[in-house]
Coordinates of C-alpha atoms and ligand atoms in Angstrom, one line a residue:
X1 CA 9.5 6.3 7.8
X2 CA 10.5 5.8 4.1
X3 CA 6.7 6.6 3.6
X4 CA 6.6 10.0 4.5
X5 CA 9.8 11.1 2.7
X6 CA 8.2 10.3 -0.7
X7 CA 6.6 12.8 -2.8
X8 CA 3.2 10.7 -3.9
X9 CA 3.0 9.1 -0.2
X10 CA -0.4 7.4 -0.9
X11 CA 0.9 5.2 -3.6
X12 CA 3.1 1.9 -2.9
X13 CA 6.9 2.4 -2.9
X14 CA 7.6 0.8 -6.6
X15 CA 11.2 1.9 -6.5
X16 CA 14.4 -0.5 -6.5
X17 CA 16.0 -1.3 -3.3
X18 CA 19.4 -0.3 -4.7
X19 CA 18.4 3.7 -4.3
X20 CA 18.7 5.2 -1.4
X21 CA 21.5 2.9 0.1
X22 CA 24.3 4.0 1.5
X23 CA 27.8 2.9 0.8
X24 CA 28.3 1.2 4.3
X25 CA 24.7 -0.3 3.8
X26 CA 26.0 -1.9 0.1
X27 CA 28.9 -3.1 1.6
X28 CA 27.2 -5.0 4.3
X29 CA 25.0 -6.1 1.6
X30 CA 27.6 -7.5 -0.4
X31 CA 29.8 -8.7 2.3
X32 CA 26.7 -11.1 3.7
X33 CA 26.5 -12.1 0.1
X34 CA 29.9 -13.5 -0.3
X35 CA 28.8 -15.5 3.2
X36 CA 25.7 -17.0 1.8
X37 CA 27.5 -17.7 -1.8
X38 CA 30.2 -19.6 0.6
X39 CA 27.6 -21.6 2.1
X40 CA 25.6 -22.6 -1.1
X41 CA 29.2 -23.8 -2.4
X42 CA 29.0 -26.3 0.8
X43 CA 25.5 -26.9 1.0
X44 CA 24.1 -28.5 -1.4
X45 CA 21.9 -31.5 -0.2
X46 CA 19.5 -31.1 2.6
X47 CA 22.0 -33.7 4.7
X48 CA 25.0 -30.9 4.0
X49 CA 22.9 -27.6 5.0
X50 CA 21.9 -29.8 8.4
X51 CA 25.4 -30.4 9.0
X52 CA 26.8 -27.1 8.2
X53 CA 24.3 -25.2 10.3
X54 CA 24.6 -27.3 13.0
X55 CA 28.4 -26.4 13.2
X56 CA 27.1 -23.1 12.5
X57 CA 25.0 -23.2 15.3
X58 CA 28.0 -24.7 17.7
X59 CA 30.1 -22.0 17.2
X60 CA 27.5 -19.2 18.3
X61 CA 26.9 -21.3 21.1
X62 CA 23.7 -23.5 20.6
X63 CA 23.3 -26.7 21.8
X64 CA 21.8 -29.9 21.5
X65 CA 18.3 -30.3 23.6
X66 CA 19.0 -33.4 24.3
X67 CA 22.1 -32.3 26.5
X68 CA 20.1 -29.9 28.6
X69 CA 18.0 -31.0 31.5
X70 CA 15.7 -27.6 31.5
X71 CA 15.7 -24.8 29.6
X72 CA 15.4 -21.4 31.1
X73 CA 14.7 -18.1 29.0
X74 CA 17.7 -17.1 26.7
X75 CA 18.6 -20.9 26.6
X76 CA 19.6 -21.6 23.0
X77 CA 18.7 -25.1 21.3
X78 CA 18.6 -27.0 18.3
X79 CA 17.7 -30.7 17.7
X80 CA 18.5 -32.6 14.3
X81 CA 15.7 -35.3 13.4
X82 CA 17.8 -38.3 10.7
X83 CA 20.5 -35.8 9.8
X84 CA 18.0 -34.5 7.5
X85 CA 16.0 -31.9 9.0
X86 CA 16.6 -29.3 12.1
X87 CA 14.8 -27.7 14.5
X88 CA 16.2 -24.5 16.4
X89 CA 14.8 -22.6 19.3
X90 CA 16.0 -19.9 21.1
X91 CA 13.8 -19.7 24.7
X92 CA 11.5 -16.0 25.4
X93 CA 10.7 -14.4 28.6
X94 CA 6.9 -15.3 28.0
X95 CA 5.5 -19.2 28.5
X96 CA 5.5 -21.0 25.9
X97 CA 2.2 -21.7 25.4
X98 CA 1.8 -17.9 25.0
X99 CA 3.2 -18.6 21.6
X100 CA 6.2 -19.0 19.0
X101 CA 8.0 -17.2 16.3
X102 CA 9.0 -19.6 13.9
X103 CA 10.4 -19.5 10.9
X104 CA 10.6 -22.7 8.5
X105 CA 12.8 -22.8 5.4
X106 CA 13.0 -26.1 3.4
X107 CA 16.7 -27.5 2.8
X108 CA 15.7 -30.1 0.0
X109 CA 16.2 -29.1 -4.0
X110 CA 15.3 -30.5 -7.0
X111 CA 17.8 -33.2 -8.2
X112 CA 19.0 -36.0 -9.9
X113 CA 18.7 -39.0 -7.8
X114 CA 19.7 -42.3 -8.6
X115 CA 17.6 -45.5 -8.6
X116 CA 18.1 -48.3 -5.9
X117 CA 20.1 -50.6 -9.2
X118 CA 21.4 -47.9 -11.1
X119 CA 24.5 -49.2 -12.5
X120 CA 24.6 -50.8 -16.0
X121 CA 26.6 -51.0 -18.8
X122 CA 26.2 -50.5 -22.8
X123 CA 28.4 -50.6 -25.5
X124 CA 31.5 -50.7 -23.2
X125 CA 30.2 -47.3 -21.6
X126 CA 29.2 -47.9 -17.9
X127 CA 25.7 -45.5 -16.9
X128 CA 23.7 -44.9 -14.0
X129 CA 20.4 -44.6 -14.1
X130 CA 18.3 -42.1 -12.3
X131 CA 14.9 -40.8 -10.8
X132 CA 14.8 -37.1 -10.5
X133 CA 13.5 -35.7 -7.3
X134 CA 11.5 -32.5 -7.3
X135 CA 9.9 -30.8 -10.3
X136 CA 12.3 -29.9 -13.0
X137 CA 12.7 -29.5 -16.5
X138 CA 14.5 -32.4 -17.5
X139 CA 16.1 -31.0 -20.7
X140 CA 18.3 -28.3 -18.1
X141 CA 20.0 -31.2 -17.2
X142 CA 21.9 -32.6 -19.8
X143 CA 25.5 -31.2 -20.7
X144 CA 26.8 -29.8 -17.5
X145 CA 29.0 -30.7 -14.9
X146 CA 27.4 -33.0 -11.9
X147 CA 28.7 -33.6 -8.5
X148 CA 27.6 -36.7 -7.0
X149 CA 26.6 -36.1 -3.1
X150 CA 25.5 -39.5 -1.2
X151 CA 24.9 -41.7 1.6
X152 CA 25.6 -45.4 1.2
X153 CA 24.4 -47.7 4.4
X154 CA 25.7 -50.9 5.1
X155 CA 23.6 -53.9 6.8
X156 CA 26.2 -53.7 9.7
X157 CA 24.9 -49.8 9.9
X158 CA 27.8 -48.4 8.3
X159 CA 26.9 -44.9 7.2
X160 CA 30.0 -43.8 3.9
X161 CA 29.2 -40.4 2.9
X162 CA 30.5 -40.0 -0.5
X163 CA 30.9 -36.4 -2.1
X164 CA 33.0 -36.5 -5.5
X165 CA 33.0 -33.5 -8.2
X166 CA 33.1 -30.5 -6.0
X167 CA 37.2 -30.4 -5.8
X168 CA 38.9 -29.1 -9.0
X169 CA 41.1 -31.7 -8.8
X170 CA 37.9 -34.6 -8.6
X171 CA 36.7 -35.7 -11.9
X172 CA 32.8 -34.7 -12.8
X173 CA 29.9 -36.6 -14.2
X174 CA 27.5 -35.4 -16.8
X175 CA 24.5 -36.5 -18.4
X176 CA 24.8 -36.7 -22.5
X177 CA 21.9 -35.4 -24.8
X178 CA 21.7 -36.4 -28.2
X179 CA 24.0 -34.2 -30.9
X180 CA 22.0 -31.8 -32.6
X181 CA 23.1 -33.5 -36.2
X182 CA 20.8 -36.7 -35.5
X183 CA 18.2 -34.8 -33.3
X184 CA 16.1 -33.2 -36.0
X185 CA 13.8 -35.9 -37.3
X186 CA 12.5 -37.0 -33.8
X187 CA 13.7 -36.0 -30.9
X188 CA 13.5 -32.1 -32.4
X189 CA 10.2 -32.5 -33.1
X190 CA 9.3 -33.8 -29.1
X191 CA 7.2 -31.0 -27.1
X192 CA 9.8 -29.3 -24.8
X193 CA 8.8 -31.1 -21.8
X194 CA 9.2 -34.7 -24.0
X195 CA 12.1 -32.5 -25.0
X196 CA 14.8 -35.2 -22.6
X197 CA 13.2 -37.8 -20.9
X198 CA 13.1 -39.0 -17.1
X199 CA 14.3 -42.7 -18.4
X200 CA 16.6 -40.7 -20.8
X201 CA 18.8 -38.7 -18.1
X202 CA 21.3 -41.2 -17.8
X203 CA 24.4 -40.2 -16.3
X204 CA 28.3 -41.6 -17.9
X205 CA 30.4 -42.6 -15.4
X206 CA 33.1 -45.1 -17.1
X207 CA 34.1 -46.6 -20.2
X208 CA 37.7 -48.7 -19.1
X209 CA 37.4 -52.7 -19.1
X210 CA 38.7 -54.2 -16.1
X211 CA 42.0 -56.8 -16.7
X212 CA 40.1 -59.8 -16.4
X213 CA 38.8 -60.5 -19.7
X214 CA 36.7 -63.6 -18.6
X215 CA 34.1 -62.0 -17.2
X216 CA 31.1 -60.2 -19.0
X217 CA 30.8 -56.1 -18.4
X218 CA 34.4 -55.2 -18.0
X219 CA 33.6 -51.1 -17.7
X220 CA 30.9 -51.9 -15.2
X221 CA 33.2 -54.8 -13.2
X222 CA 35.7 -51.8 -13.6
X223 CA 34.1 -49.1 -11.8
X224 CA 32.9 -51.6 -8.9
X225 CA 36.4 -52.6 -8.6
X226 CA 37.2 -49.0 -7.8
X227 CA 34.2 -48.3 -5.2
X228 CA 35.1 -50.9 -3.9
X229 CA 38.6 -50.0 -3.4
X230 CA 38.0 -46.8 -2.2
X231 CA 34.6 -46.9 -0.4
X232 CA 34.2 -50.7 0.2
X233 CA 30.8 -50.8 -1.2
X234 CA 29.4 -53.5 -3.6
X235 CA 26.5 -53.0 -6.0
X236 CA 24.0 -54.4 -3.6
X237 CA 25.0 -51.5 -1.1
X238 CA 23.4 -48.9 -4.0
X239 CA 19.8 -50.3 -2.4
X240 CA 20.4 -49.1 0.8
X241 CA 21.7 -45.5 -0.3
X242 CA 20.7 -42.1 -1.1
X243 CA 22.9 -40.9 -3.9
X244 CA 22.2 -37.3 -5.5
X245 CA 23.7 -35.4 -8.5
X246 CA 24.0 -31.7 -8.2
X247 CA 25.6 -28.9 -10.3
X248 CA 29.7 -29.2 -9.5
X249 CA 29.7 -25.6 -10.3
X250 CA 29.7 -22.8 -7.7
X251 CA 27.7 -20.0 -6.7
X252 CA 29.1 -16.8 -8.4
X253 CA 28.5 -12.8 -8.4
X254 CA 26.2 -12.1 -11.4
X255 CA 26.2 -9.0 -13.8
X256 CA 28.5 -6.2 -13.9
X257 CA 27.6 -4.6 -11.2
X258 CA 27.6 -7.6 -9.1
X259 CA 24.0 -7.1 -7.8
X260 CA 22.9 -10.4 -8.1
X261 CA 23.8 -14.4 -7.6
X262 CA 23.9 -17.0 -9.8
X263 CA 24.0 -20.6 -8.0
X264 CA 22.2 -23.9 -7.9
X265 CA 20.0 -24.7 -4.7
X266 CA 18.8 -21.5 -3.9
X267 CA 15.4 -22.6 -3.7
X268 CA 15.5 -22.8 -0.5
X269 CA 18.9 -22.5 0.6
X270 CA 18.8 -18.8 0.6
X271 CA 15.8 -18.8 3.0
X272 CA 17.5 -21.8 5.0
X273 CA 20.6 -19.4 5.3
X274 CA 19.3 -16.0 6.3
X275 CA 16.6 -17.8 8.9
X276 CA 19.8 -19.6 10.3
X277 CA 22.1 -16.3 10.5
X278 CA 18.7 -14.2 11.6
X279 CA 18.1 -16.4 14.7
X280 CA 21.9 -16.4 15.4
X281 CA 21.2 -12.6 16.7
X282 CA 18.5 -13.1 18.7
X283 CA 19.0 -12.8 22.8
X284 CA 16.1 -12.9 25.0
X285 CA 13.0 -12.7 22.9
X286 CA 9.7 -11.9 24.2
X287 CA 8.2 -15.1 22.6
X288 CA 10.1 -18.1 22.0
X289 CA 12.3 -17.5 18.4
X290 CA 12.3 -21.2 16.4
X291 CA 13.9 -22.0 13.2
X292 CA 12.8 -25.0 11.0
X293 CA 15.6 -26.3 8.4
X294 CA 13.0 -29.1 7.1
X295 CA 13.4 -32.0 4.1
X296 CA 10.8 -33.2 1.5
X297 CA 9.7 -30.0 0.7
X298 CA 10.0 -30.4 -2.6
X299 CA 7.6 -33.6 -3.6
X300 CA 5.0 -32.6 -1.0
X301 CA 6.3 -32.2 2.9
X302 CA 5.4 -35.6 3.6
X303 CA 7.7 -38.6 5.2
X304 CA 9.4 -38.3 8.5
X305 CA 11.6 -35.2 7.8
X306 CA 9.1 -33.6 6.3
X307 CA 6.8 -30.8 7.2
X308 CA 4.3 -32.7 8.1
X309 CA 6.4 -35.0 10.3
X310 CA 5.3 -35.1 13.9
X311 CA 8.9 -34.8 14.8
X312 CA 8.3 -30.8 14.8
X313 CA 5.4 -31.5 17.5
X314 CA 7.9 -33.7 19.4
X315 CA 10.5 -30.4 19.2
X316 CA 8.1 -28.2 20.6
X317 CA 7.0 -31.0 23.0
X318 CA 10.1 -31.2 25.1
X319 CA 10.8 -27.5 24.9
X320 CA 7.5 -27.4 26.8
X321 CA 8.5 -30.3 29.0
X322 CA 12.3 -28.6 29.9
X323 CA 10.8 -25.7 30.3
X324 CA 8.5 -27.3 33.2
X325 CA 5.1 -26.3 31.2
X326 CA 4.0 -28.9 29.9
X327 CA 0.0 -29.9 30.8
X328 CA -2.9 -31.1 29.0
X329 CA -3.4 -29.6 25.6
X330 CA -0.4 -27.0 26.0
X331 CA 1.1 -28.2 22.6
X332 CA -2.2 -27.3 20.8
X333 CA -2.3 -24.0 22.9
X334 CA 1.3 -23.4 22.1
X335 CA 0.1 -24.0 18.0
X336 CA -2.9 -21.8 18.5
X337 CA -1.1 -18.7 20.0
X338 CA 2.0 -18.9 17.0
X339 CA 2.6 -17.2 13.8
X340 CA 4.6 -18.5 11.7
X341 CA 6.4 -17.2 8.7
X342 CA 6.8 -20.2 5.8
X343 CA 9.9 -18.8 4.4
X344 CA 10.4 -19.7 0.8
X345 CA 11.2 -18.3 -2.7
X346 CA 8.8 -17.0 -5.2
X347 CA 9.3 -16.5 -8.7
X348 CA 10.7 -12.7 -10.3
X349 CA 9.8 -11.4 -13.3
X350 CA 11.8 -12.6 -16.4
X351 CA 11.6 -9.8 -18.9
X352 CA 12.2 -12.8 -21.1
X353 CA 8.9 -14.7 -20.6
X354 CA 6.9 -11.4 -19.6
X355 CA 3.5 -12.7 -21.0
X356 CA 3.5 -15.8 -18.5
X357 CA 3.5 -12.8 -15.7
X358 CA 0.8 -10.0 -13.9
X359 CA 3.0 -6.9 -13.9
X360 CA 1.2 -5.4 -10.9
X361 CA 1.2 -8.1 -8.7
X362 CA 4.8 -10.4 -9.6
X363 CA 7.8 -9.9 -7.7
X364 CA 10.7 -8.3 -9.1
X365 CA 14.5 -8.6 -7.9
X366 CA 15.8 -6.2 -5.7
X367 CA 12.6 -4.8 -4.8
X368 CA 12.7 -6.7 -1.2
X369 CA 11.6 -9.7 0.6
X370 CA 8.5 -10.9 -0.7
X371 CA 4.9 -11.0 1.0
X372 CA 2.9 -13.9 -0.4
X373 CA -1.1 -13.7 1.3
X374 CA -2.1 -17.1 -1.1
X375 CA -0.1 -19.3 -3.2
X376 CA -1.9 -22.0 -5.6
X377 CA -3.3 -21.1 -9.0
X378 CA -7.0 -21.2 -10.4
X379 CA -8.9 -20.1 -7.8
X380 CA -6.4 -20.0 -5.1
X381 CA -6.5 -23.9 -5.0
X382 CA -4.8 -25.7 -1.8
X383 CA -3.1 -22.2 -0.5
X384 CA -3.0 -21.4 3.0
X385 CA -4.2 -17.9 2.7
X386 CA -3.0 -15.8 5.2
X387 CA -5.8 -14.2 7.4
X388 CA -5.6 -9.8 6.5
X389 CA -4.5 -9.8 10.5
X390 CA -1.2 -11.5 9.9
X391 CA -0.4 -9.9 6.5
X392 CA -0.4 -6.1 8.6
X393 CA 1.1 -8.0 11.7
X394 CA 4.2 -8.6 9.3
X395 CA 4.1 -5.2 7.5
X396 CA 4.1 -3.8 11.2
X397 CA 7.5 -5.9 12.2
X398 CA 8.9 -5.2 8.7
X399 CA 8.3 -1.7 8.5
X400 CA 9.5 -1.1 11.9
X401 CA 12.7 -3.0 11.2
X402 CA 13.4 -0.7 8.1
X403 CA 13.2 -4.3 6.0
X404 CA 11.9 -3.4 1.8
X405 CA 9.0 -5.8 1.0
X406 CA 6.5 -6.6 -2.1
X407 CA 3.2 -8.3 -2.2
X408 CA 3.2 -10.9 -5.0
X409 CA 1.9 -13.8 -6.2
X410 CA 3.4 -16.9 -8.7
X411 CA 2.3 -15.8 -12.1
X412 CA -1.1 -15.0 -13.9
X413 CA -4.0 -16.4 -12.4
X414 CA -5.1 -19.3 -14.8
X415 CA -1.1 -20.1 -15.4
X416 CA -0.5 -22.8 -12.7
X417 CA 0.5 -22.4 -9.5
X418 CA 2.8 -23.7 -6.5
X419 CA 2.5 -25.0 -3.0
X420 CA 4.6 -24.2 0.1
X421 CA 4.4 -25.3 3.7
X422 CA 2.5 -22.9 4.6
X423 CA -0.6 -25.4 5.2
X424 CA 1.3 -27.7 7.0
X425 CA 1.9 -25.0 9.9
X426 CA -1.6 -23.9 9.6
X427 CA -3.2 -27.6 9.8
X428 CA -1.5 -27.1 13.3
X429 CA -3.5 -24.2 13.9
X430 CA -1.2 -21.3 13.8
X431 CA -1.1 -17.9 11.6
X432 CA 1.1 -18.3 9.0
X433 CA 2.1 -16.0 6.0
X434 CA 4.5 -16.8 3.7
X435 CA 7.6 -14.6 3.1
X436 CA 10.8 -15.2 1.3
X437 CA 13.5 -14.2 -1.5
X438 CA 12.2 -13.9 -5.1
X439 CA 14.1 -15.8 -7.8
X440 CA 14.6 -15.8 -11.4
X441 CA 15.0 -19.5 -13.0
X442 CA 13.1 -21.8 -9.9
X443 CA 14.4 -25.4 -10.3
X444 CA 17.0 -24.8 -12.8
X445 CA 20.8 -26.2 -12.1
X446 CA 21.3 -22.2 -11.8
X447 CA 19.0 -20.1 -9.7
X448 CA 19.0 -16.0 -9.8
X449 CA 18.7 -14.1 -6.9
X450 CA 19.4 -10.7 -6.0
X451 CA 21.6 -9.4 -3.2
X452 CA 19.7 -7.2 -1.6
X453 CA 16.4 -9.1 -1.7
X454 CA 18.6 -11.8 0.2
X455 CA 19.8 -9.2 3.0
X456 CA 16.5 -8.1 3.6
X457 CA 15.3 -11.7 4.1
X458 CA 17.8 -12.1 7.2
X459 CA 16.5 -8.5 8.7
X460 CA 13.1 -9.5 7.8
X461 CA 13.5 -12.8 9.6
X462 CA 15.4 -11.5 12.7
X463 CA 13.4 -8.7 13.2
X464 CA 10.3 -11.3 13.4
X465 CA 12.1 -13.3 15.6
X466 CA 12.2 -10.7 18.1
X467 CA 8.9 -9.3 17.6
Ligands
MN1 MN1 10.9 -23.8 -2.2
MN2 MN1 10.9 -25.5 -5.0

């Protein structure tokens, strides 16, 4: 349609999504905007976005598998594997073995975790001490407000979720680089990347001496005296615990127009958000509609929430099983006859750092949901490239749907290159393309998106759903 209104017709539409739109259309924009932002400001770990789409999910009226006996078409499901991952279906008309629409977003980000004994003290200043998770630059880091987000377990299976930095009235942590005064003669003359140090991203947490002035390490006795008090943990308990610093601040409008967002976590939150909210509309597919919320995307899709986990399988298993379909070799069939859409971010063009960039084949903001047919770098290594079939399948459901859309790829071809799940989905024998937001920034504390590349991703995704 938008084709034929176009002067030069034969050329791809280059232009910026903002033209054209309506004032109704940039409302709805915006409005879904300020819902996403709201979400990003709650989900920041991939434990929070399982828990907050699952109440998402509740109140549209999905339910757990494991309370229904069968499942009949229009049936709506979810299943939440470890609190960590989630897996969403909403039952078609056809069998299931006939094929899926899935989508799969990854909930993890990059982080600042910390290790298994990570409190110490030094100079009566008490420090944790921390592994990052994900690939970062570790010199972002430094100098801005963290959040700490956690899980502590107890032997006796106690499960103390800890979340402390997010309220205005909660006190903040913060990791302190060196003052430029004293920096010059070495660390100043570090490569970027040497620039602050894993073992250097130490984060200050106390510096008051308990009473007792017996004992040795009074700031660190200090703070476990407060844990303690409040949580009724001990420094053993830190073992058995997954304990993550995030940016405290919030996701906010960016630019004087407002077009765009400013947060941490979009990569992938803003996929995870507009698969949930797309599959919230569907009713009676043709073809079952799944959504994939999954962890460990980030350092590689392995481990048991991860991409590769058989746990999916095990999903689409008893979805076959409730449904009464289940026979020999129907999971494979089921694999063979789905296409998949491996929804994740992909980097914009920075003005900034144009030289690292191919012009004519990068994505830019607000120029749509993005189109990826191979990821990797030099050569296309370890990309799932998407078969020619399911790259005009997609443009078929997306131009139907109205939905804007670029082809892209991550940056010049000999400049590096990046992996997605893509071949996780496609060891299991289905089509898979990958499709997703593009965002300026990847893996820094604050990620740039643009608002209407973001409500294009949740028509893009619902429209495939019901495809
Ligand atoms: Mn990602
Ligand atoms: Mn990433």
């Amino acid at each position: 349609m938008i084709q034929k209104e176009r002067k030069n017709a034969l050329c791809r539409d280059k232009t910026s999504g903002w033209e054209k739109l309506n004032t109704e259309e940039k409302e709805k924009i915006f409005k879904f905007s300020d819902e996403y932002m709201n979400f990003l400001n709650q989900a920041k770990t991939e434990k929070e976005v399982v828990q907050i789409a699952k109440d998402i999910l509740q109140k549209n009226d999905f339910v757990d598998i494991h309370e229904k006996e069968t499942l009949q078409p229009g049936d709506k499901v979810f299943s939440i594997n470890r609190d960590r991952s989630l897996y969403i279906a909403v039952i078609g008309e056809e069998r299931i073995e006939n094929g899926l629409k899935i989508v799969a977003a990854h909930g993890d980000s990059p982080r600042i975790d910390l290790k298994q004994n990570p409190l110490y003290e030094e100079k009566e200043l008490a420090l944790l001490k921390t592994h990052y998770y994900g690939g970062i630059k570790e010199y972002q880091w430094p100098n801005i407000p963290l959040s700490i987000h956690g899980r502590i377990v107890k032997t006796n299976g106690e499960t103390i979720d800890i979340c402390i930095g997010e309220k205005a009235e909660e006190p903040i942590f913060t990791i302190s680089d060196l003052l430029i005064h004293l920096a010059e003669e070495e660390q100043m003359q570090r490569k970027l990347k040497e620039g602050v140090r894993g073992e250097e991203l130490n984060v200050l947490v106390g510096s008051i001496p308990c009473a007792d002035a017996t004992i040795e390490e009074r700031v660190k006795e200090n703070v476990l005296k407060l844990l303690y008090e409040k949580y009724g943990i001990t420094e053993m308990d830190f073992m058995s615990a997954e304990i993550e610093l995030v940016p405290a601040w919030k996701a906010r409008s960016l630019g004087f127009d407002e077009s765009m967002i400013a947060g941490y976590a979009q990569d992938d939150k803003v996929c995870c958000y507009t698969a949930l909210r797309g599959i919230l509309n569907v009713t009676h597919p043709k073809n079952t509609a799944v959504c994939v919320i999954i962890d460990k995307e980030e350092i590689g899709f392995v481990g048991v929430t991860g991409m590769y986990s058989k746990i999916f399988d095990t999903f689409i298993a008893n979805l076959l099983d409730k449904r009464k379909q289940n026979q020999p070799n129907a999971l494979e069939k089921t694999f063979s006859h789905s296409m998949a859409i491996s929804a994740d971010v992909e980097s914009a063009y920075n003005p900034s750092f144009s030289s690292n960039f191919e012009p004519y084949n990068t994505a830019y903001l607000g120029k749509g949901l993005t189109v990826v047919k191979y990821g990797g770098g030099e050569g296309k290594a370890n990309s799932s490239e998407a078969p020619a079939e399911v790259v005009a399948e997609l443009r078929r459901i997306y131009d139907e749907a109205g939905v804007k859309y670029q082809a892209c790829e991550l940056g010049k071809v000999d400049k590096g290159g990046g992996g997605t799940i893509a071949l996780t989905l496609a060891n299991r024998g289905m089509d898979v393309i990958d499709s997703g937001v593009p965002i300026m920034g990847m893996h820094a504390p604050y990620e740039i998106t643009s608002k209407f590349d973001v409500y294009q991703a949740y028509k893009g995704y619902e429209a495939f759903y019901q495809s």
